[in-house]
Tab-separated table of C-alpha atoms and ligand atoms in Angstrom:
chain	number	residue	atom	x	y	z
K	1190	UNK	CA	11.093	-9.491	17.337
K	1191	UNK	CA	7.699	-11.092	16.956
K	1192	UNK	CA	6.339	-9.262	13.913
K	1193	UNK	CA	2.741	-10.270	14.471
K	1194	UNK	CA	2.797	-8.990	18.038
K	1195	UNK	CA	4.362	-5.674	17.011
K	1196	UNK	CA	1.768	-5.275	14.257
K	1197	UNK	CA	-1.132	-6.182	16.551
K	1198	UNK	CA	-0.012	-3.606	19.105
K	1199	UNK	CA	0.471	-1.067	16.359
K	1200	UNK	CA	-2.983	-1.735	14.978
K	1201	UNK	CA	-4.540	-1.108	18.376
K	1202	UNK	CA	-2.707	2.166	18.828
K	1203	UNK	CA	-3.269	3.322	15.239
K	1204	UNK	CA	-6.675	1.869	14.437
K	1205	UNK	CA	-7.792	2.338	10.848
K	1206	UNK	CA	-4.463	3.731	9.619
K	1207	UNK	CA	-4.310	1.233	6.773
K	1208	UNK	CA	-1.605	2.836	4.642
K	1209	UNK	CA	0.669	3.356	7.637
K	1210	UNK	CA	0.217	-0.245	8.799
K	1211	UNK	CA	0.850	-1.494	5.235
K	1212	UNK	CA	4.154	0.393	5.037
K	1213	UNK	CA	5.323	-0.789	8.468
K	1214	UNK	CA	4.445	-4.426	7.753
K	1215	UNK	CA	6.559	-4.467	4.602
K	1216	UNK	CA	9.594	-3.050	6.398
K	1217	UNK	CA	9.287	-5.369	9.417
K	1218	UNK	CA	9.000	-8.464	7.226
K	1219	UNK	CA	12.120	-7.419	5.321
K	1220	UNK	CA	14.311	-6.696	8.319
K	1221	UNK	CA	13.164	-9.508	10.633
K	1222	UNK	CA	16.217	-11.754	10.134
K	1223	UNK	CA	18.772	-8.959	10.392
K	1224	UNK	CA	17.014	-7.532	13.444
K	1225	UNK	CA	16.923	-10.854	15.268
K	1226	UNK	CA	20.545	-11.601	14.384
K	1227	UNK	CA	21.570	-8.408	16.216
K	1228	UNK	CA	20.231	-8.633	19.794
K	1229	UNK	CA	21.463	-5.110	20.573
K	1230	UNK	CA	18.537	-3.770	18.495
K	1231	UNK	CA	15.924	-5.577	20.563
K	1232	UNK	CA	17.740	-4.666	23.790
K	1233	UNK	CA	17.290	-0.995	22.883
K	1234	UNK	CA	13.718	-1.629	21.676
K	1235	UNK	CA	14.584	-0.053	18.322
K	1236	UNK	CA	11.430	-1.276	16.587
K	1237	UNK	CA	8.926	0.266	18.966
K	1238	UNK	CA	10.895	3.494	18.888
K	1239	UNK	CA	11.080	3.469	15.089
K	1240	UNK	CA	7.368	2.997	14.418
K	1241	UNK	CA	6.329	5.865	16.709
K	1242	UNK	CA	6.772	9.336	15.165
K	1243	UNK	CA	8.899	11.736	17.217
K	1244	UNK	CA	6.007	14.170	17.035
K	1245	UNK	CA	2.868	14.918	15.032
K	1246	UNK	CA	1.678	18.464	14.492
K	1247	UNK	CA	-1.923	18.998	13.372
K	1248	UNK	CA	-3.245	22.478	12.849
K	1249	UNK	CA	-6.099	24.542	11.482
K	1250	UNK	CA	-5.564	26.365	8.191
K	1251	UNK	CA	-8.210	29.060	7.696
K	1252	UNK	CA	-8.148	30.944	4.395
K	1253	UNK	CA	-10.421	33.203	2.389
K	1254	UNK	CA	-11.502	32.298	-1.140
K	1255	UNK	CA	-12.086	34.753	-4.002
K	1256	UNK	CA	-15.775	35.123	-3.100
K	1257	UNK	CA	-14.858	36.286	0.398
K	1258	UNK	CA	-15.909	33.003	1.983
K	1259	UNK	CA	-13.786	31.620	4.827
K	1260	UNK	CA	-12.635	28.002	4.424
K	1261	UNK	CA	-10.941	25.704	6.913
K	1262	UNK	CA	-8.524	22.896	6.081
K	1263	UNK	CA	-6.356	20.697	8.236
K	1264	UNK	CA	-2.574	20.956	8.122
K	1265	UNK	CA	-0.032	18.384	9.308
K	1266	UNK	CA	3.668	17.850	9.844
K	1267	UNK	CA	4.870	14.416	10.934
K	1268	UNK	CA	8.437	14.560	12.267
K	1269	UNK	CA	9.169	10.864	12.265
K	1270	UNK	CA	12.831	10.269	12.972
K	1271	UNK	CA	15.934	12.485	13.057
K	1272	UNK	CA	18.613	9.941	13.998
K	1273	UNK	CA	20.793	10.639	10.963
K	1274	UNK	CA	19.976	14.279	10.170
K	1275	UNK	CA	17.364	17.052	10.279
K	1276	UNK	CA	13.804	15.975	9.475
K	1277	UNK	CA	13.335	16.041	5.696
K	1278	UNK	CA	10.392	15.261	3.443
K	1279	UNK	CA	7.725	16.740	1.230
K	1280	UNK	CA	4.342	18.395	1.681
K	1281	UNK	CA	1.269	16.949	-0.041
K	1282	UNK	CA	-1.849	18.986	-0.824
K	1283	UNK	CA	-4.627	16.632	-1.918
K	1284	UNK	CA	-8.190	16.059	-0.674
K	1285	UNK	CA	-7.334	12.446	0.205
K	1286	UNK	CA	-4.644	13.508	2.716
K	1287	UNK	CA	-5.125	12.160	6.237
K	1288	UNK	CA	-2.974	11.098	9.178
K	1289	UNK	CA	-2.517	7.534	7.940
K	1290	UNK	CA	-1.260	8.607	4.512
K	1291	UNK	CA	1.174	11.144	5.920
K	1292	UNK	CA	2.452	8.704	8.561
K	1293	UNK	CA	3.089	6.075	5.883
K	1294	UNK	CA	4.927	8.648	3.794
K	1295	UNK	CA	6.943	9.913	6.769
K	1296	UNK	CA	7.859	6.364	7.771
K	1297	UNK	CA	8.997	5.474	4.232
K	1298	UNK	CA	11.001	8.681	4.104
K	1299	UNK	CA	13.196	7.521	7.022
K	1300	UNK	CA	14.576	4.602	5.001
K	1301	UNK	CA	14.616	6.430	1.670
K	1302	UNK	CA	16.645	9.289	3.091
K	1303	UNK	CA	19.001	6.849	4.764
K	1304	UNK	CA	19.578	5.136	1.395
K	1305	UNK	CA	20.657	8.408	-0.235
K	1306	UNK	CA	23.726	8.395	2.067
K	1307	UNK	CA	23.048	12.076	2.864
K	1308	UNK	CA	22.357	13.237	6.446
K	1309	UNK	CA	18.561	13.554	6.400
K	1310	UNK	CA	15.921	12.260	8.820
K	1311	UNK	CA	12.353	11.320	7.860
K	1312	UNK	CA	9.293	13.593	7.810
K	1313	UNK	CA	6.186	14.386	5.770
K	1314	UNK	CA	3.389	16.900	5.909
K	1315	UNK	CA	0.593	18.482	3.979
K	1316	UNK	CA	-3.083	19.226	3.966
K	1317	UNK	CA	-6.446	17.976	2.717
K	1318	UNK	CA	-6.649	21.237	0.733
K	1319	UNK	CA	-7.631	20.604	-2.900
K	1320	UNK	CA	-5.636	22.861	-5.253
K	1321	UNK	CA	-7.732	21.825	-8.270
K	1322	UNK	CA	-9.807	24.659	-9.669
K	1323	UNK	CA	-8.381	27.234	-7.248
K	1324	UNK	CA	-7.139	30.599	-8.470
K	1325	UNK	CA	-3.547	31.698	-8.047
K	1326	UNK	CA	-4.576	34.080	-5.270
K	1327	UNK	CA	-6.470	31.373	-3.431
K	1328	UNK	CA	-3.429	29.097	-3.601
K	1329	UNK	CA	-1.277	31.946	-2.293
K	1330	UNK	CA	-3.586	32.720	0.627
K	1331	UNK	CA	-3.790	29.047	1.536
K	1332	UNK	CA	0.001	28.587	1.406
K	1333	UNK	CA	0.543	31.689	3.528
K	1334	UNK	CA	-1.921	30.546	6.169
K	1335	UNK	CA	-0.383	27.052	6.145
K	1336	UNK	CA	3.097	28.500	6.702
K	1337	UNK	CA	1.914	30.710	9.587
K	1338	UNK	CA	1.602	27.520	11.643
K	1339	UNK	CA	4.220	25.304	9.979
K	1340	UNK	CA	6.972	27.878	10.568
K	1341	UNK	CA	6.924	27.110	14.302
K	1342	UNK	CA	8.456	23.667	13.786
K	1343	UNK	CA	10.705	23.919	10.716
K	1344	UNK	CA	14.188	25.347	10.216
K	1345	UNK	CA	17.224	24.839	7.980
K	1346	UNK	CA	18.906	22.644	10.635
K	1347	UNK	CA	15.677	21.256	12.137
K	1348	UNK	CA	13.148	20.252	9.517
K	1349	UNK	CA	13.272	20.998	5.781
K	1350	UNK	CA	10.026	20.480	3.795
K	1351	UNK	CA	9.725	20.239	-0.014
K	1352	UNK	CA	7.054	19.411	-2.608
K	1353	UNK	CA	4.963	16.305	-3.249
K	1354	UNK	CA	1.547	15.775	-4.871
K	1355	UNK	CA	-0.125	19.165	-5.360
K	1356	UNK	CA	2.936	21.104	-4.194
K	1357	UNK	CA	5.286	22.357	-6.911
K	1358	UNK	CA	7.393	25.429	-7.587
K	1359	UNK	CA	4.501	27.867	-7.220
K	1360	UNK	CA	3.410	26.599	-3.801
K	1361	UNK	CA	6.995	26.373	-2.552
K	1362	UNK	CA	7.456	30.023	-3.600
K	1363	UNK	CA	4.401	31.226	-1.678
K	1364	UNK	CA	5.375	29.251	1.424
K	1365	UNK	CA	8.999	30.337	1.307
K	1366	UNK	CA	7.957	33.977	0.898
K	1367	UNK	CA	5.846	33.790	4.049
K	1368	UNK	CA	8.579	31.977	6.009
K	1369	UNK	CA	11.093	34.654	5.057
K	1370	UNK	CA	8.693	37.404	6.087
K	1371	UNK	CA	7.981	35.775	9.453
K	1372	UNK	CA	11.541	34.892	10.406
K	1373	UNK	CA	13.431	37.682	8.686
K	1374	UNK	CA	15.855	35.087	7.301
K	1375	UNK	CA	16.850	33.741	3.884
K	1376	UNK	CA	17.803	30.125	4.651
K	1377	UNK	CA	17.657	26.694	3.066
K	1378	UNK	CA	14.505	25.928	5.050
K	1379	UNK	CA	12.588	24.535	2.052
K	1380	UNK	CA	13.880	22.717	-1.013
K	1381	UNK	CA	12.523	22.828	-4.541
K	1382	UNK	CA	13.023	26.598	-4.477
K	1383	UNK	CA	13.136	28.690	-7.657
K	1384	UNK	CA	16.481	28.741	-9.371
K	1385	UNK	CA	16.868	32.496	-8.825
K	1386	UNK	CA	16.377	32.334	-5.057
K	1387	UNK	CA	18.322	29.370	-3.741
K	1388	UNK	CA	16.978	26.417	-5.711
K	1389	UNK	CA	19.145	23.758	-7.307
K	1390	UNK	CA	19.389	22.994	-10.978
K	1391	UNK	CA	17.954	19.545	-11.831
K	1392	UNK	CA	15.699	19.416	-8.707
K	1393	UNK	CA	12.499	19.655	-10.830
K	1394	UNK	CA	13.628	16.710	-12.992
K	1395	UNK	CA	15.461	14.831	-10.240
K	1396	UNK	CA	12.869	12.314	-9.055
K	1397	UNK	CA	12.001	11.195	-12.586
K	1398	UNK	CA	15.619	11.173	-13.768
K	1399	UNK	CA	16.560	9.135	-10.712
K	1400	UNK	CA	13.822	6.598	-11.434
K	1401	UNK	CA	15.161	6.085	-14.954
K	1402	UNK	CA	18.798	5.904	-13.778
K	1403	UNK	CA	17.719	3.254	-11.293
K	1404	UNK	CA	15.717	1.347	-13.929
K	1405	UNK	CA	18.785	1.315	-16.174
K	1406	UNK	CA	20.910	-0.113	-13.335
K	1407	UNK	CA	18.362	-2.869	-12.747
K	1408	UNK	CA	18.247	-3.731	-16.436
K	1409	UNK	CA	22.041	-3.795	-16.710
K	1410	UNK	CA	22.220	-6.527	-14.070
K	1411	UNK	CA	20.147	-8.755	-16.343
K	1412	UNK	CA	22.088	-7.804	-19.449
K	1413	UNK	CA	19.317	-5.534	-20.747
K	1414	UNK	CA	19.091	-1.830	-21.566
K	1415	UNK	CA	16.276	0.720	-21.606
K	1416	UNK	CA	16.944	1.611	-25.260
K	1417	UNK	CA	14.057	0.677	-27.588
K	1418	UNK	CA	11.925	-0.598	-24.707
K	1419	UNK	CA	8.195	0.161	-24.574
K	1420	UNK	CA	7.422	1.958	-21.304
K	1421	UNK	CA	4.049	2.464	-19.569
K	1422	UNK	CA	3.940	5.408	-17.150
K	1423	UNK	CA	1.110	6.438	-14.806
K	1424	UNK	CA	0.459	9.960	-13.517
K	1425	UNK	CA	1.138	13.188	-15.382
K	1426	UNK	CA	2.748	15.218	-12.618
K	1427	UNK	CA	6.269	16.176	-11.661
K	1428	UNK	CA	7.647	12.655	-11.349
K	1429	UNK	CA	5.989	11.336	-14.519
K	1430	UNK	CA	7.324	14.342	-16.456
K	1431	UNK	CA	10.954	13.718	-15.401
K	1432	UNK	CA	10.582	10.018	-16.140
K	1433	UNK	CA	9.243	10.597	-19.655
K	1434	UNK	CA	11.962	13.142	-20.400
K	1435	UNK	CA	14.865	10.903	-19.378
K	1436	UNK	CA	13.435	7.613	-20.682
K	1437	UNK	CA	12.832	9.203	-24.088
K	1438	UNK	CA	16.308	10.736	-24.097
K	1439	UNK	CA	17.774	7.262	-23.489
K	1440	UNK	CA	15.911	5.822	-26.466
K	1441	UNK	CA	12.871	4.236	-24.821
K	1442	UNK	CA	9.345	4.742	-26.154
K	1443	UNK	CA	6.889	5.921	-23.488
K	1444	UNK	CA	3.339	5.154	-24.605
K	1445	UNK	CA	1.080	6.044	-21.653
K	1446	UNK	CA	0.267	8.723	-19.077
K	1447	UNK	CA	-2.648	8.725	-16.670
K	1448	UNK	CA	-4.802	10.883	-14.438
K	1449	UNK	CA	-7.758	10.316	-12.156
K	1450	UNK	CA	-10.000	10.382	-15.279
K	1451	UNK	CA	-8.262	7.547	-17.166
K	1452	UNK	CA	-5.156	7.079	-19.287
K	1453	UNK	CA	-3.869	8.097	-22.688
K	1454	UNK	CA	-2.168	5.737	-25.104
K	1455	UNK	CA	0.142	7.341	-27.620
K	1456	UNK	CA	1.283	4.760	-30.153
K	1457	UNK	CA	4.008	7.063	-31.497
K	1458	UNK	CA	5.548	7.686	-28.099
K	1459	UNK	CA	5.605	10.779	-25.900
K	1460	UNK	CA	8.500	12.991	-26.939
K	1461	UNK	CA	9.430	16.569	-27.893
K	1462	UNK	CA	6.585	19.070	-27.623
K	1463	UNK	CA	4.366	16.403	-26.084
K	1464	UNK	CA	6.598	16.382	-22.991
K	1465	UNK	CA	6.233	20.168	-22.738
K	1466	UNK	CA	2.486	19.730	-23.049
K	1467	UNK	CA	2.600	17.616	-19.878
K	1468	UNK	CA	3.772	20.710	-17.996
K	1469	UNK	CA	0.842	22.697	-19.395
K	1470	UNK	CA	-1.570	19.973	-18.334
K	1471	UNK	CA	-0.192	19.886	-14.819
K	1472	UNK	CA	-0.165	23.672	-14.557
K	1473	UNK	CA	-3.758	23.941	-15.770
K	1474	UNK	CA	-5.104	23.227	-12.259
K	1475	UNK	CA	-7.456	20.683	-13.796
K	1476	UNK	CA	-7.829	17.092	-12.775
K	1477	UNK	CA	-7.640	15.446	-16.173
K	1478	UNK	CA	-5.236	13.944	-18.683
K	1479	UNK	CA	-7.818	13.702	-21.488
K	1480	UNK	CA	-6.810	16.997	-23.216
K	1481	UNK	CA	-3.588	15.291	-24.336
K	1482	UNK	CA	-5.637	13.086	-26.665
K	1483	UNK	CA	-7.506	16.139	-28.007
K	1484	UNK	CA	-4.188	17.825	-28.750
K	1485	UNK	CA	-2.278	14.942	-30.390
K	1486	UNK	CA	-3.918	12.706	-32.993
K	1487	UNK	CA	-1.520	9.825	-32.317
K	1488	UNK	CA	-3.098	9.419	-28.872
K	1489	UNK	CA	-6.347	7.957	-27.655
K	1490	UNK	CA	-7.997	8.388	-24.275
K	1491	UNK	CA	-9.217	5.383	-22.316
K	1492	UNK	CA	-11.674	6.481	-19.660
K	1493	UNK	CA	-11.588	5.226	-16.076
K	1494	UNK	CA	-8.799	2.677	-16.619
K	1495	UNK	CA	-5.196	2.290	-15.494
K	1496	UNK	CA	-2.417	1.985	-18.102
K	1497	UNK	CA	-1.267	-1.434	-16.846
K	1498	UNK	CA	-3.419	-3.212	-19.445
K	1499	UNK	CA	-1.125	-1.920	-22.208
K	1500	UNK	CA	1.551	-4.277	-23.516
K	1501	UNK	CA	4.898	-2.935	-22.302
K	1502	UNK	CA	8.439	-4.003	-21.383
K	1503	UNK	CA	8.737	-1.653	-18.434
K	1504	UNK	CA	6.084	-0.200	-16.101
K	1505	UNK	CA	6.817	2.941	-14.105
K	1506	UNK	CA	3.970	3.861	-11.704
K	1507	UNK	CA	4.339	7.576	-10.905
K	1508	UNK	CA	0.924	8.748	-9.630
K	1509	UNK	CA	0.007	7.666	-6.120
K	1510	UNK	CA	-0.174	4.876	-3.521
K	1511	UNK	CA	-1.854	1.536	-4.240
K	1512	UNK	CA	-2.517	2.299	-7.922
K	1513	UNK	CA	-1.171	-1.048	-9.212
K	1514	UNK	CA	-2.992	-4.085	-7.794
K	1515	UNK	CA	-2.742	-7.856	-8.076
K	1516	UNK	CA	-4.806	-7.983	-11.294
K	1517	UNK	CA	-2.652	-5.306	-12.863
K	1518	UNK	CA	0.499	-7.208	-11.889
K	1519	UNK	CA	-0.866	-10.409	-13.414
K	1520	UNK	CA	-1.712	-8.556	-16.624
K	1521	UNK	CA	1.771	-7.038	-16.792
K	1522	UNK	CA	3.376	-10.463	-16.327
K	1523	UNK	CA	1.105	-12.000	-18.986
K	1524	UNK	CA	2.034	-9.232	-21.408
K	1525	UNK	CA	5.761	-9.874	-21.032
K	1526	UNK	CA	6.732	-6.936	-18.827
K	1527	UNK	CA	10.256	-7.463	-17.425
K	1528	UNK	CA	10.622	-4.570	-14.995
K	1529	UNK	CA	8.419	-2.529	-12.641
K	1530	UNK	CA	10.212	0.394	-11.035
K	1531	UNK	CA	8.221	2.612	-8.658
K	1532	UNK	CA	8.318	6.383	-9.133
K	1533	UNK	CA	5.477	7.104	-6.714
K	1534	UNK	CA	5.506	6.144	-3.039
K	1535	UNK	CA	4.052	2.647	-2.459
K	1536	UNK	CA	2.083	2.529	-5.756
K	1537	UNK	CA	2.035	-1.297	-5.803
K	1538	UNK	CA	-0.151	-3.207	-3.364
K	1539	UNK	CA	1.505	-6.015	-1.328
K	1540	UNK	CA	-0.406	-8.563	-3.452
K	1541	UNK	CA	0.938	-7.014	-6.658
K	1542	UNK	CA	4.507	-7.135	-5.340
K	1543	UNK	CA	4.038	-10.784	-4.448
K	1544	UNK	CA	2.947	-11.587	-8.025
K	1545	UNK	CA	5.835	-9.649	-9.582
K	1546	UNK	CA	8.476	-11.191	-7.347
K	1547	UNK	CA	7.072	-14.707	-7.712
K	1548	UNK	CA	7.404	-14.301	-11.479
K	1549	UNK	CA	10.960	-12.983	-11.092
K	1550	UNK	CA	10.093	-9.616	-12.612
K	1551	UNK	CA	12.634	-6.925	-11.716
K	1552	UNK	CA	10.808	-4.875	-9.075
K	1553	UNK	CA	12.019	-1.832	-7.164
K	1554	UNK	CA	10.179	-0.118	-4.286
K	1555	UNK	CA	9.763	3.658	-4.416
K	1556	UNK	CA	11.946	4.225	-1.379
K	1557	UNK	CA	14.918	3.085	-3.482
K	1558	UNK	CA	14.004	4.159	-7.005
K	1559	UNK	CA	12.372	7.537	-6.313
K	1560	UNK	CA	15.019	8.662	-3.812
K	1561	UNK	CA	16.636	10.916	-6.431
K	1562	UNK	CA	14.156	13.686	-5.606
K	1563	UNK	CA	14.990	13.964	-1.945
K	1564	UNK	CA	18.671	13.286	-2.684
K	1565	UNK	CA	18.749	16.344	-4.934
K	1566	UNK	CA	16.925	18.243	-2.199
K	1567	UNK	CA	19.869	17.243	-0.011
K	1568	UNK	CA	22.221	18.629	-2.667
K	1569	UNK	CA	20.168	21.853	-2.647
K	1570	UNK	CA	20.676	22.071	1.139
K	1571	UNK	CA	24.425	21.619	0.658
K	1572	UNK	CA	24.559	24.386	-1.931
K	1573	UNK	CA	22.512	26.682	0.338
K	1574	UNK	CA	24.919	26.037	3.225
K	1575	UNK	CA	27.890	26.852	1.006
K	1576	UNK	CA	26.082	29.857	-0.514
K	1577	UNK	CA	26.837	28.786	-4.059
K	1578	UNK	CA	25.209	27.053	-7.008
K	1579	UNK	CA	26.601	23.997	-8.730
K	1580	UNK	CA	26.279	23.760	-12.518
K	1581	UNK	CA	23.653	21.416	-13.967
K	1582	UNK	CA	26.179	18.774	-14.918
K	1583	UNK	CA	27.612	18.554	-11.414
K	1584	UNK	CA	24.196	18.077	-9.792
K	1585	UNK	CA	23.148	15.539	-12.423
K	1586	UNK	CA	26.411	13.564	-12.016
K	1587	UNK	CA	25.989	13.483	-8.247
K	1588	UNK	CA	22.364	12.383	-8.615
K	1589	UNK	CA	23.380	9.644	-11.027
K	1590	UNK	CA	26.098	8.420	-8.653
K	1591	UNK	CA	23.696	8.419	-5.700
K	1592	UNK	CA	21.216	6.260	-7.666
K	1593	UNK	CA	24.036	3.839	-8.566
K	1594	UNK	CA	25.026	3.655	-4.888
K	1595	UNK	CA	21.442	2.969	-3.802
K	1596	UNK	CA	21.260	0.218	-6.385
K	1597	UNK	CA	24.484	-1.317	-5.029
K	1598	UNK	CA	23.091	-1.204	-1.472
K	1599	UNK	CA	19.980	-3.060	-2.665
K	1600	UNK	CA	22.156	-5.700	-4.337
K	1601	UNK	CA	24.298	-6.070	-1.230
K	1602	UNK	CA	21.364	-6.827	1.053
K	1603	UNK	CA	18.811	-8.191	-1.416
K	1604	UNK	CA	20.612	-10.621	-3.733
K	1605	UNK	CA	19.290	-14.146	-3.191
K	1606	UNK	CA	21.200	-17.393	-3.670
K	1607	UNK	CA	19.207	-18.108	-6.849
K	1608	UNK	CA	20.495	-14.826	-8.318
K	1609	UNK	CA	17.176	-12.933	-8.130
K	1610	UNK	CA	17.455	-9.540	-6.460
K	1611	UNK	CA	14.813	-8.774	-3.825
K	1612	UNK	CA	15.028	-4.991	-4.029
K	1613	UNK	CA	12.325	-4.580	-1.363
K	1614	UNK	CA	14.358	-6.498	1.177
K	1615	UNK	CA	17.634	-4.939	0.059
K	1616	UNK	CA	16.323	-1.378	0.334
K	1617	UNK	CA	14.631	-1.925	3.674
K	1618	UNK	CA	17.649	-3.594	5.293
K	1619	UNK	CA	20.172	-1.060	3.980
K	1620	UNK	CA	17.958	1.872	4.983
K	1621	UNK	CA	17.187	0.400	8.393
K	1622	UNK	CA	20.726	-0.528	9.482
K	1623	UNK	CA	22.107	2.987	9.252
K	1624	UNK	CA	19.205	4.511	11.189
K	1625	UNK	CA	19.155	1.744	13.825
K	1626	UNK	CA	22.897	2.016	14.426
K	1627	UNK	CA	22.612	5.796	14.748
K	1628	UNK	CA	19.812	5.342	17.297
K	1629	UNK	CA	21.968	2.905	19.274
K	1630	UNK	CA	24.879	5.349	19.296
K	1631	UNK	CA	22.713	8.211	20.533
K	1632	UNK	CA	21.051	6.484	23.487
K	1633	UNK	CA	17.401	6.516	24.517
K	1634	UNK	CA	16.143	9.878	23.289
Y	124	LIG	P1	2.062	15.789	-8.843
Y	124	LIG	O1	1.040	16.523	-8.062
Y	124	LIG	O2	2.981	16.545	-9.702
Y	124	LIG	O3	1.376	14.658	-9.714
Y	124	LIG	C1	0.644	13.623	-9.127
Y	124	LIG	C2	-0.042	12.856	-10.216
Y	124	LIG	O4	-0.765	11.751	-9.671
Y	124	LIG	C3	-1.049	13.692	-10.924
Y	124	LIG	O5	-1.135	13.224	-12.233
Y	124	LIG	C4	-2.287	13.410	-10.092
Y	124	LIG	O6	-3.446	13.715	-10.760
Y	124	LIG	C5	-2.171	11.952	-9.870
Y	124	LIG	N1	-2.905	11.555	-8.674
Y	124	LIG	C6	-2.777	12.035	-7.429
Y	124	LIG	N2	-3.613	11.432	-6.580
Y	124	LIG	C7	-4.313	10.577	-7.325
Y	124	LIG	C8	-5.336	9.664	-7.023
Y	124	LIG	N3	-5.806	9.511	-5.780
Y	124	LIG	N4	-5.801	8.919	-8.051
Y	124	LIG	C9	-5.296	9.032	-9.293
Y	124	LIG	N5	-4.320	9.878	-9.636
Y	124	LIG	C10	-3.848	10.638	-8.669
Y	124	LIG	O7	2.894	14.910	-7.803
Y	124	LIG	P2	4.309	14.228	-7.973
Y	124	LIG	O8	4.558	13.871	-9.395
Y	124	LIG	O9	5.282	15.075	-7.257
Y	124	LIG	O10	4.124	12.896	-7.115
Y	124	LIG	C11	3.717	11.660	-7.680
Y	124	LIG	C12	4.140	10.526	-6.762
Y	124	LIG	O11	5.558	10.540	-6.614
Y	124	LIG	C13	3.591	10.587	-5.337
Y	124	LIG	O12	3.419	9.276	-4.842
Y	124	LIG	C14	4.715	11.264	-4.572
Y	124	LIG	O13	4.659	10.959	-3.190
Y	124	LIG	C15	5.913	10.616	-5.237
Y	124	LIG	N6	7.188	11.314	-5.124
Y	124	LIG	C16	7.337	12.622	-5.463
Y	124	LIG	C17	8.574	13.223	-5.379
Y	124	LIG	C18	8.815	14.628	-5.808
Y	124	LIG	O14	9.961	15.062	-5.726
Y	124	LIG	N7	7.817	15.368	-6.280
Y	124	LIG	C19	9.733	12.506	-4.859
Y	124	LIG	C20	9.491	11.109	-4.602
Y	124	LIG	C21	8.252	10.567	-4.715
Y	124	LIG	P3	-4.331	14.912	-10.144
Y	124	LIG	O15	-3.375	15.941	-9.628
Y	124	LIG	O16	-5.110	15.370	-11.299
Y	124	LIG	O17	-5.126	14.298	-9.037
Y	125	LIG	O1	8.528	11.565	-1.422
Y	125	LIG	C1	9.553	12.265	-1.549
Y	125	LIG	O2	10.687	11.804	-1.423
Y	125	LIG	C2	9.374	13.684	-1.889
Y	125	LIG	N1	8.246	14.115	-2.080
Y	125	LIG	C3	10.560	14.595	-1.956
Y	125	LIG	C4	10.940	15.076	-0.584
Y	125	LIG	C5	12.018	16.108	-0.522
Y	125	LIG	O3	12.296	16.524	0.610
Y	125	LIG	O4	12.582	16.502	-1.540
C-alpha cells in the first residue's frame, strides 16, 4: 500500500471532508506495516473497500415548530462496514453535523466495534438539527419525522442506532416509539433504551465508566493509580458525567468541566450533588456550563477557554472532535500531565498526539478508551435477544472485562521495543485485523 497515493485518491473523491480524511490517515499510517506484510490484503484491495462506506443515506427531515412554522433539516445514516456484524453506531444531533463528520465517526466505529470483541459493524448517523432551546414537543416532532425515513434502513439484525451528542434517553424514546408504531414490532432496534422498555442497566454510565477503567489500566502498566490524581475533564454531557462519577468514586479529584461557553474550575473537586447537577445542566437544553459556577462557590468560570491550561495529572477530553490542539498538548506536558485518555471521538488533533507521544505521555485514542459505550450497547442487544435483563453488577463486570481486553489488545500490537505503548497503533492494528480477515473470508461483496 502506498499511503500517499490512497490518500490523494481519497481526497479527490471526498474533497473538503477534512475530518474523514484525518481519521483515515491516522488508521492507514498505523496499519501500513501489518498491511504490507500480508499481501493477501492488497490482493483483495481491502483498503479501497474499507474507506468507502457500504452506503450513505441522506434525507429530508421536515418538522413543525411550536409557532406552526415548518422547518427542514438534513438527516443521515452512514452504513460503513458490516463485515463482523450488523451496522452499529450512534446518532448525533448538532448544528455542526455534516457528511464529513459522520463519515469520520462511522469509519472510527468500524475499528472501535471490532475492538470490543462483540459482533458489531460500523455506522453513524444524525442531523444538523440543533436541540438547544427547543421544547419537548419540538424535539418529539423532529425525532418522529427523522425516524419516518430512518426506519427504512435499520433493524435489530441490520443496523442498530444509539445516542451520541444531542441524543440521549429522551430522543431515543421518541425515535423508538415511532419505530414501534411504524413496524408493529418491539425489537432491539435501538440501544440506550429506557430501563423499563428494553434498556440495559449501566448503559447511561457505560462510556464514562469505560474511559476510567481504561485509564486505570494504562496507569497500572506504569505502576501508577488513579487514586488522588488531579483530573481535568472537558464537556458536560453524557460521557463527561460517567467519567466524573467513576473517577471520583475511585478517589481521583476532578477539577474541570467545559462547554462551548468556557470551562469551570472547581478547586474542591466535582463530587456528590455536583455530579447530579451536571445532569440538570445537560437536561436544561441550554448551551452553557457557566451556571455550575453560580451554583457552587468553590467553582469559578473561565470564559471562552479550554480546561487544558489547568495543572493536572490526567486529562480526559469528553466533548467533541479536535478540541485539544498542539498548544494544549504542550501546556499539558509542561504542567506535568502523565496521561491523556480520550472520552470523545478524535478530540486530539494529529499535532497534539505527536507532542504527547514524543514526550512519552500515556495517550489513548477514543476508539479504544471510549468503546465501553458501544460495548454496553452490544450487551443491551444480547439481553434483548434473550428477552431478559442482567443485574447491574453483571453488566458492569462485563464492561470492565471488555475494557481490560481492549487494553491488552493495544499492548499486544502497540508495545514498542523501548517499552512505550503506542495505543494509537495498537488499537488501529487490532481493530483492523479482525475486520480485514472477515472481509477476506467473505469474498468480494
Ligand atoms: P452530549 O450531547 O451528552 O455532550 C456533548 C458535550 O460536548 C456537551 O457538553 C456539548 O456542549 C459539548 N460540545 C458538543 N459540540 C461541541 C462543540 N462543537 N464545541 C464545544 N463543545 C461541544 O454528548 P456525549 O457526552 O454523548 O458525547 C461526547 C463525545 O463522546 C462525542 O465526541 C461523542 O461522539 C463521544 N462518544 C459518546 C458516546 C456515548 O455513548 N454517548 C460513546 C462514545 C463516544 P453543548 O451540547 O452545549 O454544545
Ligand atoms: O461513538 C460511539 O461509540 C457512540 N456514540 C455509541 C454508539 C452505540 O451504538 O452505542
